Amino acid sequence: MIRAIANAQIITTAVGPNILPHIAPLIAKGLGQRDGHTPVNIIACENAIRATSTLKGHVVEYLSEGERRTLEGTVGFLDAAVDRIVPNVQQKDALAVTVEPFFEWVVEDRALVGDDVELGEAILVPDLDSYIDRKLFTVNTGHAVAAYAGFHAGKERILDALQVEAIEANVRAALHETAQVLVKDYGFEKEAHMQYVERIIERFKNPFLEDTVARVGRGPIRKLGSDDRLVKPARVLAEKGEVPHQLIASICQALFFRAEGDAESEELEQLVQQYGAYEAFLHVSGLDGEHPLAALVRERLEQEK
């Protein structure tokens, strides 16, 4: 493995964000054996924002000052956004993984080193941030809306939830709200983005994925964070004086989501029981009570009492 790293032109990972610190020493050993002239690009293909930058921080810790100077300008650490649903499907073969046919790999090329680098079907962009939020506000938001609505409708799978006409309409409404942010603030072309929205909804309805409401909805405290899939687009719209009705409805549903064995949903349940749903929302979202979205969420919660 070290020899392969020492001679590679492209190095990618797909091990999970939490494993990156553990593979950093191995990558550093391989890089330390390179000649300092042949370029290599490293891309962490993980479900985490700017995972390659995270990996770089760990790798650098294991390089000597001399190795860092030798490799300067010949090693590129390229951040990327990967999009492919990998449901928790049980397999007889421990190495078998079920994935959907759709995939998207967006790579930020400003740190790219070397000429004529081949990255297959990767989409090279100068700035990854807009694509990170496009995925967050479309794939992640839509999945969360389906999960929280599905939970309250007593559905086990995302597929079952989306067979309910009203829930599919809710997902589409939420993604039309997030589209306002992506088109106006990020510059995505409206027609192309709405086609992307419909493609995402069809992905969720793939009968072979067997994705569960519990898996997609787990971790509601993180998913109700101010910079995450539901609250971030909702607060951006609220700050502009608009009312994102569906995002607000999904936020309120998320406050009452429960999944067995999910520590965050258990903690959230305790917060709601102790302080009430509105105060629990302020706590997990980090929003001030004076924020316009906070007022809209409080109004919605009072209507549902």
XYZ file of C-alpha atoms in Angstrom:
305
model
C 0.000 0.000 0.000
C 2.785 2.460 0.874
C 4.501 1.718 -2.440
C 1.208 2.283 -4.288
C 0.797 5.682 -2.616
C 4.408 6.555 -3.433
C 3.783 5.929 -7.140
C 0.138 6.990 -7.576
C -1.107 9.939 -9.607
C -4.492 10.072 -7.871
C -5.374 8.889 -4.357
C -9.008 8.711 -3.208
C -10.622 7.599 0.034
C -14.112 6.306 0.845
C -13.734 5.070 4.399
C -15.986 7.356 6.432
C -15.038 10.729 7.964
C -14.240 9.226 11.366
C -11.629 6.902 9.854
C -9.597 9.635 8.140
C -7.295 10.228 11.150
C -6.479 6.517 11.188
C -5.385 6.285 7.543
C -3.406 9.552 7.631
C -0.161 7.915 8.899
C -0.230 5.409 6.029
C -0.760 8.139 3.439
C 2.009 10.218 5.002
C 4.464 7.298 4.787
C 3.657 6.841 1.113
C 4.002 10.546 0.382
C 7.297 10.616 2.247
C 8.717 8.128 -0.271
C 7.777 10.189 -3.344
C 10.477 11.902 -5.399
C 9.070 15.398 -4.957
C 8.750 15.884 -8.720
C 5.836 13.713 -9.844
C 2.467 15.323 -8.999
C -0.249 13.490 -7.086
C -3.773 14.628 -6.191
C -5.606 13.373 -3.098
C -9.414 13.446 -2.815
C -11.404 12.308 0.215
C -14.754 11.093 -1.134
C -16.576 11.174 2.192
C -20.005 12.296 3.349
C -18.617 15.330 5.145
C -18.016 18.942 4.194
C -14.435 19.548 2.969
C -13.269 16.142 4.110
C -10.065 16.438 2.053
C -9.028 19.528 4.010
C -9.641 17.528 7.175
C -7.540 14.663 5.840
C -4.753 17.050 4.844
C -4.578 18.371 8.398
C -4.077 14.850 9.723
C -1.550 13.831 7.047
C 0.637 16.907 7.536
C 1.052 16.004 11.210
C 2.981 12.877 10.177
C 5.295 14.576 7.656
C 8.659 15.971 8.664
C 9.547 19.558 7.812
C 11.884 18.284 5.103
C 9.195 16.057 3.593
C 6.764 18.957 3.541
C 9.256 21.116 1.635
C 10.025 18.300 -0.801
C 6.354 17.696 -1.550
C 5.322 21.357 -1.730
C 3.755 22.070 -5.098
C 3.531 18.408 -6.132
C 0.764 17.186 -3.800
C -2.743 18.536 -4.301
C -5.487 18.055 -1.712
C -8.772 18.558 -3.562
C -12.035 18.996 -1.674
C -15.016 17.241 -3.207
C -18.732 16.666 -2.766
C -20.053 13.175 -3.397
C -23.698 12.325 -3.849
C -24.883 8.719 -3.852
C -27.435 7.138 -1.555
C -26.073 4.088 0.266
C -28.908 2.598 2.356
C -28.389 0.246 5.252
C -29.339 -2.942 3.394
C -28.299 -6.228 5.024
C -26.206 -8.462 2.763
C -25.008 -12.042 3.162
C -21.666 -10.955 1.735
C -20.048 -8.591 4.253
C -18.212 -6.803 1.445
C -21.306 -6.261 -0.719
C -22.732 -2.730 -0.749
C -26.065 -1.617 -2.194
C -25.972 1.754 -3.946
C -28.260 3.619 -6.319
C -27.384 4.054 -10.022
C -27.268 7.866 -9.728
C -24.059 9.518 -8.595
C -22.467 12.938 -8.722
C -18.838 13.790 -7.964
C -17.977 17.485 -7.822
C -14.301 18.335 -7.305
C -12.874 21.763 -6.485
C -9.938 22.149 -8.858
C -8.137 25.206 -7.489
C -5.634 23.002 -5.591
C -5.120 20.669 -8.558
C -1.471 19.955 -9.406
C -0.101 18.567 -12.647
C -1.195 18.756 -16.272
C -3.722 16.553 -18.070
C -5.074 15.027 -14.849
C -7.864 12.547 -15.637
C -10.688 12.352 -13.099
C -13.222 10.451 -15.152
C -16.774 11.753 -14.747
C -15.923 14.256 -12.006
C -17.344 17.754 -12.415
C -14.504 20.233 -11.879
C -15.503 23.569 -10.342
C -13.481 26.532 -9.014
C -15.534 26.846 -5.810
C -17.228 23.917 -4.088
C -19.334 25.835 -1.584
C -22.339 26.406 -3.839
C -22.460 22.724 -4.785
C -22.183 21.674 -1.153
C -25.249 23.740 -0.333
C -27.073 22.571 -3.464
C -26.766 18.973 -2.233
C -27.568 19.967 1.355
C -30.659 21.978 0.361
C -31.951 19.403 -2.119
C -30.856 15.836 -1.381
C -30.506 16.193 2.393
C -33.457 18.544 2.858
C -35.769 16.417 0.734
C -34.737 13.218 2.478
C -35.301 14.797 5.907
C -38.734 16.150 4.971
C -39.790 12.698 3.768
C -38.418 11.019 6.892
C -40.059 13.300 9.445
C -43.392 13.315 7.615
C -43.132 9.553 7.192
C -42.476 9.068 10.892
C -45.600 10.975 11.871
C -47.587 9.026 9.279
C -46.379 5.731 10.769
C -44.347 4.698 7.712
C -41.312 2.456 7.973
C -39.543 3.228 4.693
C -38.932 6.407 2.729
C -40.513 4.642 -0.231
C -43.684 4.014 1.803
C -43.780 7.652 2.861
C -43.497 8.922 -0.696
C -46.356 6.712 -1.791
C -48.536 9.049 0.275
C -49.478 11.802 -2.142
C -49.466 14.500 0.524
C -45.951 13.605 1.689
C -44.538 13.679 -1.828
C -46.197 17.072 -2.240
C -44.562 18.208 1.000
C -41.116 17.157 -0.238
C -41.646 18.947 -3.543
C -42.894 22.092 -1.745
C -39.841 22.142 0.528
C -37.479 21.788 -2.417
C -39.251 24.597 -4.238
C -38.578 26.750 -1.178
C -34.890 25.822 -1.046
C -34.711 26.397 -4.806
C -35.461 30.061 -4.180
C -32.244 30.332 -2.182
C -30.150 28.307 -4.621
C -31.323 30.199 -7.706
C -31.306 33.720 -6.255
C -28.300 33.546 -3.939
C -26.105 30.905 -5.596
C -26.824 31.573 -9.242
C -28.051 28.145 -10.314
C -30.135 28.279 -13.487
C -33.786 27.880 -12.485
C -35.025 25.445 -15.113
C -32.007 23.174 -14.806
C -32.279 23.200 -11.030
C -35.970 22.310 -11.040
C -35.144 19.354 -13.289
C -32.529 18.383 -10.694
C -35.217 18.602 -7.979
C -37.490 16.196 -9.842
C -34.589 13.820 -10.412
C -33.845 13.833 -6.678
C -37.461 13.011 -5.798
C -37.413 10.094 -8.216
C -34.207 8.847 -6.583
C -35.936 8.741 -3.203
C -38.662 6.553 -4.735
C -36.212 3.897 -5.946
C -37.787 0.607 -4.709
C -34.423 -1.160 -4.490
C -32.929 1.155 -1.859
C -35.094 0.041 1.084
C -34.088 3.172 2.995
C -35.854 3.505 6.352
C -37.457 6.523 7.958
C -35.539 5.798 11.174
C -32.145 5.831 9.447
C -32.764 8.991 7.443
C -34.339 10.882 10.338
C -31.852 9.967 13.065
C -29.678 12.698 14.523
C -32.402 15.379 14.597
C -30.402 17.726 16.815
C -27.637 17.954 14.224
C -30.169 18.212 11.417
C -31.901 21.108 13.169
C -28.650 23.060 13.447
C -28.600 26.629 12.133
C -26.388 25.682 9.179
C -28.029 22.389 8.316
C -30.646 21.151 5.835
C -33.860 22.533 7.304
C -33.018 25.597 9.366
C -30.393 27.200 7.116
C -32.563 27.659 4.009
C -35.565 28.524 6.192
C -33.708 31.241 8.069
C -32.284 32.713 4.855
C -35.805 33.019 3.472
C -37.210 34.342 6.759
C -34.507 37.009 6.883
C -35.784 38.196 3.491
C -39.306 38.513 4.828
C -40.569 35.316 3.181
C -42.420 32.508 4.931
C -41.099 29.013 4.050
C -44.253 27.198 5.141
C -43.133 23.662 4.345
C -39.661 23.976 5.834
C -41.219 25.317 9.017
C -43.695 22.429 9.099
C -40.843 19.940 8.694
C -38.828 21.634 11.438
C -41.784 21.203 13.777
C -42.143 17.548 12.792
C -38.439 16.971 13.413
C -38.815 18.254 16.973
C -41.080 15.294 17.718
C -39.159 12.618 15.801
C -38.114 9.536 17.742
C -36.028 6.530 16.668
C -35.107 3.610 18.892
C -31.432 3.664 19.800
C -30.895 7.188 18.464
C -29.287 9.194 21.258
C -30.092 12.550 19.657
C -33.810 11.888 19.317
C -33.881 10.721 22.938
C -32.083 13.888 24.047
C -34.423 16.025 21.977
C -37.442 14.324 23.549
C -36.125 15.226 26.991
C -35.572 18.849 25.934
C -39.112 19.111 24.595
C -40.585 17.559 27.730
C -38.543 19.793 30.034
C -38.680 23.134 28.230
C -41.366 22.830 25.570
C -40.947 22.448 21.810
C -40.223 26.113 21.073
C -37.463 26.474 23.670
C -36.029 23.137 22.540
C -35.929 24.481 18.983
C -34.045 27.605 20.066
C -31.592 25.443 21.985
C -30.744 23.011 19.169
C -30.858 25.553 16.328
C -28.826 28.187 18.129
C -31.213 30.914 16.953
C -32.024 33.923 19.045
C -35.674 34.356 19.995
C -35.697 37.619 18.045
C -34.839 35.939 14.756
C -37.756 36.038 12.283
C -37.634 32.274 11.785
C -37.978 31.723 15.528
C -41.220 33.694 15.527
C -42.556 31.696 12.586
C -41.716 28.369 14.247
C -43.369 29.464 17.492
C -46.503 30.492 15.596
C -46.633 27.127 13.832
C -46.182 25.193 17.074
C -48.962 27.155 18.739
C -51.288 26.412 15.807
C -50.629 22.679 16.175
C -51.419 22.513 19.880
